[in-house]
Short mmCIF file of C-alpha atoms in Angstrom, two decimals:
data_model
loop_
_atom_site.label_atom_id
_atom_site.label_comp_id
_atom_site.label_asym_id
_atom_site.label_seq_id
_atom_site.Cartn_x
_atom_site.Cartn_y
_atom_site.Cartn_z
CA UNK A 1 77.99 -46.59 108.32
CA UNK A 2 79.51 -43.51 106.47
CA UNK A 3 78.93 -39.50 108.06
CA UNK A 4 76.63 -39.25 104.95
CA UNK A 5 74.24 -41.88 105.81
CA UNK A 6 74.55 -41.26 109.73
CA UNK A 7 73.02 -37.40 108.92
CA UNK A 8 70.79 -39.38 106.42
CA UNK A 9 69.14 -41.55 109.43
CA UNK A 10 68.68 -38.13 111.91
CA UNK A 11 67.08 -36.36 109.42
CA UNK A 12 64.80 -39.07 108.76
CA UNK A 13 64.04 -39.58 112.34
CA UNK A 14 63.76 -35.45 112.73
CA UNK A 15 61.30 -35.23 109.62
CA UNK A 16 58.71 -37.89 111.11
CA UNK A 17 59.12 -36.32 114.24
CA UNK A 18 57.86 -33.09 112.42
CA UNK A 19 55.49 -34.68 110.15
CA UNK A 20 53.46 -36.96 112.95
CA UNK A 21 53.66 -33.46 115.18
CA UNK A 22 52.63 -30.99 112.61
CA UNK A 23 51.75 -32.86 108.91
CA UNK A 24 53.58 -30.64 107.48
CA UNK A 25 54.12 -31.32 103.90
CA UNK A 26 57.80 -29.80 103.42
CA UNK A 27 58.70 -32.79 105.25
CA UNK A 28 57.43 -34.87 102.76
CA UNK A 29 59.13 -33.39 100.15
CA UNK A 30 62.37 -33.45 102.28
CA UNK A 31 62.07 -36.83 103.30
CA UNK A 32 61.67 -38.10 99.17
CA UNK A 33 65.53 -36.30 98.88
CA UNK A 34 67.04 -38.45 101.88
CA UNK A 35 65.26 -41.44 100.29
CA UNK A 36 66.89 -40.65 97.14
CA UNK A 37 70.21 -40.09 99.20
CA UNK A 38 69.72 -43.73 100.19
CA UNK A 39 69.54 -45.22 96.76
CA UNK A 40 72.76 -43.66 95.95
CA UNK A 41 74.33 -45.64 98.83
CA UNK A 42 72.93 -48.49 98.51
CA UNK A 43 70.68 -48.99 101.61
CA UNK A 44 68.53 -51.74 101.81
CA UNK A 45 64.55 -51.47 102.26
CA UNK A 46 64.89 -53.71 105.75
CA UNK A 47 67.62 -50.98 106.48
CA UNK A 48 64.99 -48.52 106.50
CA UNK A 49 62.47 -50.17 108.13
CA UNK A 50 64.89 -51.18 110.74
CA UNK A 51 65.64 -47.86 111.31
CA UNK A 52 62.06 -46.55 111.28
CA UNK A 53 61.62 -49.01 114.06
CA UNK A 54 64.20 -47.48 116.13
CA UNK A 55 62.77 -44.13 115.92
CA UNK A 56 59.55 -44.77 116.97
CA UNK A 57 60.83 -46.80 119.88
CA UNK A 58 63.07 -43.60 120.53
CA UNK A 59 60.23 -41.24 119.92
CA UNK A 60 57.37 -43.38 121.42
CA UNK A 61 58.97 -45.68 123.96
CA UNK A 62 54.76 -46.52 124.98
CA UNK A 63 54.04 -48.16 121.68
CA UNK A 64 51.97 -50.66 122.00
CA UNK A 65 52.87 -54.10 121.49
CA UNK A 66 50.77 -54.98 118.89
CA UNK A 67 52.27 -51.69 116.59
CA UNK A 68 55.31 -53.19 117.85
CA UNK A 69 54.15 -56.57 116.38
CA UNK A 70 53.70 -55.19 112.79
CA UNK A 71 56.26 -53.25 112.42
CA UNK A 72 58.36 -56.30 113.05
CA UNK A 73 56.32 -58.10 110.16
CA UNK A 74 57.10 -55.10 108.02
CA UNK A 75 60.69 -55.99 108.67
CA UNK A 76 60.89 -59.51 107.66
CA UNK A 77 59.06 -58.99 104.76
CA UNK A 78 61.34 -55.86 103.56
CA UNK A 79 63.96 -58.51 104.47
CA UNK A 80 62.55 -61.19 101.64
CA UNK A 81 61.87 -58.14 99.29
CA UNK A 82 65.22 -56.82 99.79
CA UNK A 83 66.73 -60.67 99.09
CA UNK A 84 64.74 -60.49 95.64
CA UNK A 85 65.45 -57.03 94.75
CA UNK A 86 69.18 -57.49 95.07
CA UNK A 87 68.77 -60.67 92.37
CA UNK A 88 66.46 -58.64 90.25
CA UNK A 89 69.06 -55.81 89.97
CA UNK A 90 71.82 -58.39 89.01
CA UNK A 91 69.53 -60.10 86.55
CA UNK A 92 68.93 -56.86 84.94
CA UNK A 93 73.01 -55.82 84.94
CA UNK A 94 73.66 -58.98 83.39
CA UNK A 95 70.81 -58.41 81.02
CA UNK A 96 72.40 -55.27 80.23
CA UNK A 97 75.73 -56.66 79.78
CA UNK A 98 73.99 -59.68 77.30
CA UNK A 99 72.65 -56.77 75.09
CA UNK A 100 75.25 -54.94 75.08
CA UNK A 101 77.45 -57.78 73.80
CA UNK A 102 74.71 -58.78 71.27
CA UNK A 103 74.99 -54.99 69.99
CA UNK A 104 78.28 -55.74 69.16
CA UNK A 105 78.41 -58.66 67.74
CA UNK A 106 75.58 -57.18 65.18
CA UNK A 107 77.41 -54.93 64.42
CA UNK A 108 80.20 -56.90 63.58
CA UNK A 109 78.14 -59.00 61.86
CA UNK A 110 76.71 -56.44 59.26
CA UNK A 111 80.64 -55.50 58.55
CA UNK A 112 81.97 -59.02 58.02
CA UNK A 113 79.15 -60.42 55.79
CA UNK A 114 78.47 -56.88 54.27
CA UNK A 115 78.38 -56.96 50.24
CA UNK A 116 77.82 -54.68 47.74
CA UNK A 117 75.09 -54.50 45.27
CA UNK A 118 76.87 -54.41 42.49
CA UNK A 119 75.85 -52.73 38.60
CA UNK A 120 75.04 -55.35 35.93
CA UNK A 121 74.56 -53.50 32.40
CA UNK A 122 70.81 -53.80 31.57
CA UNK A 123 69.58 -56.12 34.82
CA UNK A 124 67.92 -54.11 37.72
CA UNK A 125 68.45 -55.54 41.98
CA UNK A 126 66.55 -54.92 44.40
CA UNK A 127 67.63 -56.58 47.84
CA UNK A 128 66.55 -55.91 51.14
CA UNK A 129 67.29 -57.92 54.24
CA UNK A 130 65.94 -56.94 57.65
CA UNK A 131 66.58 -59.41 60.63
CA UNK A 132 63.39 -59.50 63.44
CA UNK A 133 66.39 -58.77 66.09
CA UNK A 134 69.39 -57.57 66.59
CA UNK A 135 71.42 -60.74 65.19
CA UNK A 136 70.75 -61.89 61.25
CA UNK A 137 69.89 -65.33 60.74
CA UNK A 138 69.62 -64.44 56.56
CA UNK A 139 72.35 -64.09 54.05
CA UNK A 140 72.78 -63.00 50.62
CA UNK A 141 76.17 -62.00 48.63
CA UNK A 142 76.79 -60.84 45.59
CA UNK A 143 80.20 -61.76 43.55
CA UNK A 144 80.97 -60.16 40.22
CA UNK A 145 82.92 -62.61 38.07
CA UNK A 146 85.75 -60.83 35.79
CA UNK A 147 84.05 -62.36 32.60
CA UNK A 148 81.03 -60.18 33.72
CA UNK A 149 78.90 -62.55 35.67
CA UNK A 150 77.15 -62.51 38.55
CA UNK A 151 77.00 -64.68 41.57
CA UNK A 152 74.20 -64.88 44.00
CA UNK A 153 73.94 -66.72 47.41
CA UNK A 154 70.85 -66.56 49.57
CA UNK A 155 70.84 -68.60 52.87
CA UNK A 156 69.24 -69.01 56.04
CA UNK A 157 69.91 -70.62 59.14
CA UNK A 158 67.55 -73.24 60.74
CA UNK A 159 68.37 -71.31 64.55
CA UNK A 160 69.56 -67.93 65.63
CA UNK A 161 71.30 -65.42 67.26
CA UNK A 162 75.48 -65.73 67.50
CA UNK A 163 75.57 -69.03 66.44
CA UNK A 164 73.51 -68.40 63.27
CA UNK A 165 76.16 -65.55 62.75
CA UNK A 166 78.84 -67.38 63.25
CA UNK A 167 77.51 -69.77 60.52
CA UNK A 168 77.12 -67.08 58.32
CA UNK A 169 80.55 -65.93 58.57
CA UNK A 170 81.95 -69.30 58.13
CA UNK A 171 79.79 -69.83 54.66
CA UNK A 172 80.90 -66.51 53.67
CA UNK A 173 84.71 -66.66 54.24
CA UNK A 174 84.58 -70.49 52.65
CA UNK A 175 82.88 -68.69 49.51
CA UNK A 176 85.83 -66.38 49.49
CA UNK A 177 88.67 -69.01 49.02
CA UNK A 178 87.06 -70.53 46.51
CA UNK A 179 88.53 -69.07 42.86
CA UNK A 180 86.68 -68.63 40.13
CA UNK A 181 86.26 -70.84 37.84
CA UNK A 182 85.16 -73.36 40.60
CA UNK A 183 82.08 -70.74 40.92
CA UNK A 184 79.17 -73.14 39.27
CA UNK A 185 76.36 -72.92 41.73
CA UNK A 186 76.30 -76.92 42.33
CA UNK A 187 80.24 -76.82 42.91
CA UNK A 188 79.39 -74.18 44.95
CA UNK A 189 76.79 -76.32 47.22
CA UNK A 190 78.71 -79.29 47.23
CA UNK A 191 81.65 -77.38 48.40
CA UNK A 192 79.90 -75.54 51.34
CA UNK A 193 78.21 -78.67 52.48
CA UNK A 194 81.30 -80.41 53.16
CA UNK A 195 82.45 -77.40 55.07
CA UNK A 196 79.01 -77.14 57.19
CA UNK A 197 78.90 -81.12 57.60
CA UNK A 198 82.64 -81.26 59.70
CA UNK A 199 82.17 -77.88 61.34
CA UNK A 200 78.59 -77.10 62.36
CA UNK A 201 76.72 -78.75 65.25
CA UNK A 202 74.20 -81.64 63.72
CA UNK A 203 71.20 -79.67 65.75
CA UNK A 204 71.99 -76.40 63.52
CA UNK A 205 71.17 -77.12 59.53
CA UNK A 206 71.63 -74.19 56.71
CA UNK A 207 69.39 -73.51 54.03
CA UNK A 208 70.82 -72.04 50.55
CA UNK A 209 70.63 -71.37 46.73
CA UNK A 210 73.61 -70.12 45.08
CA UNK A 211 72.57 -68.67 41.23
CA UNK A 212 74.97 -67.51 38.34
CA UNK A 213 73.51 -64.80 36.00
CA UNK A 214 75.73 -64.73 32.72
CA UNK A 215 74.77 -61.41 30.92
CA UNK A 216 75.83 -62.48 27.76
CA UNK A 217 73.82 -65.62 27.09
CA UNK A 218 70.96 -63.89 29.68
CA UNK A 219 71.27 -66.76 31.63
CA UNK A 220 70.29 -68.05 35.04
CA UNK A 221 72.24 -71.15 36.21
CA UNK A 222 71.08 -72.13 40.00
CA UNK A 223 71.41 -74.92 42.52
CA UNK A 224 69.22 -75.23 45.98
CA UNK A 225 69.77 -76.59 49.49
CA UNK A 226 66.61 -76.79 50.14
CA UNK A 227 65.88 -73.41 50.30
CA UNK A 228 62.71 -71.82 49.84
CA UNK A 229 61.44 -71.75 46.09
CA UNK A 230 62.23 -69.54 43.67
CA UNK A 231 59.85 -68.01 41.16
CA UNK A 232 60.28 -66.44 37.87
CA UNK A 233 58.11 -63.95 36.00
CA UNK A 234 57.60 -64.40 32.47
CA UNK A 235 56.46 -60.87 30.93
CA UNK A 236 55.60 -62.39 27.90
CA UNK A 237 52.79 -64.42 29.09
CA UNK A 238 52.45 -62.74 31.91
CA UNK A 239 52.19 -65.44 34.65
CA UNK A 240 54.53 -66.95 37.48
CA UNK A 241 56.42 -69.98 37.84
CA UNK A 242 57.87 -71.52 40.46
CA UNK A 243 62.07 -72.77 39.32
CA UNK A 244 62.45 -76.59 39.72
CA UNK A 245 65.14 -76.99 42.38
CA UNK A 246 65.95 -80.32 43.85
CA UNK A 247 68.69 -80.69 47.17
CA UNK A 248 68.95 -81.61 50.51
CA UNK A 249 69.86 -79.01 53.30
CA UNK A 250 73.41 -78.23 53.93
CA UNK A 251 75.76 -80.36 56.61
CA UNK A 252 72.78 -83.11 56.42
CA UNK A 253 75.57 -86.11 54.81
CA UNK A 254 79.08 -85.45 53.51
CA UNK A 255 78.94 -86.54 49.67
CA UNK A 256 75.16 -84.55 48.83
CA UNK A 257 75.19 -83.94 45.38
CA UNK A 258 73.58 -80.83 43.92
CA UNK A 259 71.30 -80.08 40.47
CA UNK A 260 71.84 -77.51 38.29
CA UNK A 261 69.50 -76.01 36.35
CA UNK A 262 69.01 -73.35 33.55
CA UNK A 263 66.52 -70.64 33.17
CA UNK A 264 66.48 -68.17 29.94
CA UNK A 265 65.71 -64.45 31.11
CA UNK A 266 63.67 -62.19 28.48
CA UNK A 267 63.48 -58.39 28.69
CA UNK A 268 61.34 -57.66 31.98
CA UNK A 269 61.27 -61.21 33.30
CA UNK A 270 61.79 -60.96 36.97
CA UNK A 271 63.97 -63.73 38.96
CA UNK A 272 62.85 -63.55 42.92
CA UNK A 273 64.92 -64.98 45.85
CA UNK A 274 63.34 -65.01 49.63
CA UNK A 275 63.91 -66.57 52.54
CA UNK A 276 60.96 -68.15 54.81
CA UNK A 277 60.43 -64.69 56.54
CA UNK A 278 58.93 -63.94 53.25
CA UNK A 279 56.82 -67.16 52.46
CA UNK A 280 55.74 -67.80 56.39
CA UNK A 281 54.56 -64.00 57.22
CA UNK A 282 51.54 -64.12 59.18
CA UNK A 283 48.00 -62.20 58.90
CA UNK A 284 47.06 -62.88 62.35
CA UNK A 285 47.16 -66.44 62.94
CA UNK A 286 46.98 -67.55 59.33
CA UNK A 287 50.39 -68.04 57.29
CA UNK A 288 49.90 -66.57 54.00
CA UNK A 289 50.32 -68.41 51.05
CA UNK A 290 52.92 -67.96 48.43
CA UNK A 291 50.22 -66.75 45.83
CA UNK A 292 49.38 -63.55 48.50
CA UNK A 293 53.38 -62.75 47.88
CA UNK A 294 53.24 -62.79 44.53
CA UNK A 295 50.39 -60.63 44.13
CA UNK A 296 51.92 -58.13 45.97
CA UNK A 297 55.14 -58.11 43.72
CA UNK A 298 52.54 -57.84 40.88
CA UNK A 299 50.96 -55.00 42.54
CA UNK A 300 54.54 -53.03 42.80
CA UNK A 301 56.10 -54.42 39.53
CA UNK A 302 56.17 -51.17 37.72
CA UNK A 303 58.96 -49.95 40.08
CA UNK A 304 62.28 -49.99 39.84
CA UNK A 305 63.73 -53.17 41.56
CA UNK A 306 64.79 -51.78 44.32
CA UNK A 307 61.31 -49.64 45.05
CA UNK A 308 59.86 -52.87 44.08
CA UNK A 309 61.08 -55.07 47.47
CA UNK A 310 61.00 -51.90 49.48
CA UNK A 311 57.48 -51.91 48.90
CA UNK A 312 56.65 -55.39 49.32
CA UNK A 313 58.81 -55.26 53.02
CA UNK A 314 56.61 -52.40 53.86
CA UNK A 315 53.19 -53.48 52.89
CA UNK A 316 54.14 -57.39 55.11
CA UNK A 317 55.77 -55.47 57.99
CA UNK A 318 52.20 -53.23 58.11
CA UNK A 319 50.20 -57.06 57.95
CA UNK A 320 52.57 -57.93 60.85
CA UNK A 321 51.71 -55.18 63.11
CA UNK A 322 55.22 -53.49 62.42
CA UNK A 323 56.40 -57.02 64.49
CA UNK A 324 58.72 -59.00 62.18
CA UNK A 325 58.10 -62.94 63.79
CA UNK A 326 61.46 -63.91 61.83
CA UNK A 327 64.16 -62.55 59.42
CA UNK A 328 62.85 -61.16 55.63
CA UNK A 329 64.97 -61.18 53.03
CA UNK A 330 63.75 -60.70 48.95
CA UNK A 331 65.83 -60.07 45.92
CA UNK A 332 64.78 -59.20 43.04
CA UNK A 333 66.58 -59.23 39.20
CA UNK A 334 64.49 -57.71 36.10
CA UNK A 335 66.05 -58.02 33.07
CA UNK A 336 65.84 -54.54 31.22
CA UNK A 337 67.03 -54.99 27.81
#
């Protein structure tokens, strides 16, 4: 036992000395600054107990035996407390620790499969993608072809945390080395799903749709991995329709073969991309139905594409109770001219 605790236990026997003689309520006070004085050393609740024991049997050598009794009790059970306490604390350190390296790796995360919204002459994006914690389990990417076109990848993967990360970073970096004219979104698939097959655990599957606007035909070319649907907006008649996509999910067998199909965008058609944190949002206990989603991009179509999914995140974070049950991520394209 250090000096500092030693003068820690005789004023603590001094100060219930004075308190049982006189209540005096300074004592009180000092007593709650030696306690503190004992958290910063680390002693024990049994150690203070103990020693609460020994004064009394120093100050009161008459107790009676049944006082004596309980304070005993009041020993052993600080003991057990004491026990748990100690594996609380080193639950909550390594809690701490867990978090801390989760921080990290999210934020490595948002700089390795970072992109750039990029500016297409006469076709307005909106994107946003907002994870329900700290680690991502969505992906998009954006890659501007030198001939002018645009590439778009959406994916999502069937678990979470580091190892959906990890996934993403590996889908990302195979994109990469992949050149350009080898960009078709069912080369694309096919590509990526021999890559997931050899290197991603069976339990862990990947969900994706890779689509190719060309801005001068003002067309859509687009594969799925069994991703959640796409829909397109026709101005003209005004209705929406959800794009025919065929494909199984990524890493599922090696030789998957992917469909490609062709859409013709019109001035103010929309294309829309989502993930299931957009389809499966909940009001309550009931998941809403794609038609509800729609309606709401309806309601916000006048804006600007970007405005457009902003609004639509807010008004389904508000039916969540501002509680995001998994990750959202919408995209938007309207062709302007």
């Amino acid at each position: 036992m250090d000096d500092t605790v030693k003068i820690d236990v005789e004023n603590y026997k001094e100060l219930m000395k004075r308190y049982i003689e006189t209540k005096d309520e300074q004592s009180l006070y000092e007593v709650e600054q030696v306690s503190k004085s004992f958290i910063k050393n680390h002693i024990l609740p049994d150690e203070i107990v103990n020693m609460h024991i020994q004064a009394l049997a120093e100050l009161y050598p008459s107790l009676s035996e049944d006082i004596q009794s309980s304070m005993n009790f009041l020993l052993e059970a600080m003991i057990a407390y004491g026990i748990a306490h100690q594996e609380y604390q080193m639950l909550r350190e390594k809690q701490s620790e867990l978090k801390s390296e989760i921080s990290v790796a999210a934020s490595m995360q948002e700089t390795l499969l970072g992109t750039i919204k990029p500016e297409i002459e006469g076709l307005d994006i909106g994107v946003i993608s907002v994870p329900a914690h700290q680690m991502n389990g969505d992906y998009h990417h954006f890659v501007k072809g030198s001939d002018g076109s645009l590439g778009i990848a959406m994916a999502d993967v069937i678990g979470k945390g580091i190892p959906a990360a990890l996934c993403m970073s590996m889908i990302k970096y195979a994109m990469d080395s992949y050149p350009e004219e080898a960009m078709e979104p069912r080369a694309i698939l096919k590509n990526l799903n021999r890559v997931v097959e050899r290197n991603v655990d069976p339990s862990m599957f990947i969900t994706m749709c890779y689509a190719q606007y060309i801005p001068s035909e003002h067309t859509l070319r687009y594969a799925s991995a069994g991703h959640e649907p796409r829909f397109y907006y026709n101005a003209e008649k005004d209705i929406f329709e959800e794009m025919e996509t065929k494909g199984l999910v990524l890493g599922v067998t090696p030789d998957a073969d992917y469909g490609q199909y062709e859409l013709n965008i019109h001035k103010n058609d929309l294309v829309i991309m989502l993930t299931d944190g957009v389809t499966e949002c909940r009001d309550g206990d009931r998941f809403i139905e794609s038609e509800e989603v729609l309606s709401v991009i309806r309601q916000y179509a006048h804006l600007p594409a970007q405005e457009m999914v902003n609004q639509v995140f807010k008004y389904f974070e508000r039916l969540q109770n501002f509680e995001l049950r998994d990750d959202f991520t919408l995209l938007i394209l309207r062709r302007e001219v």
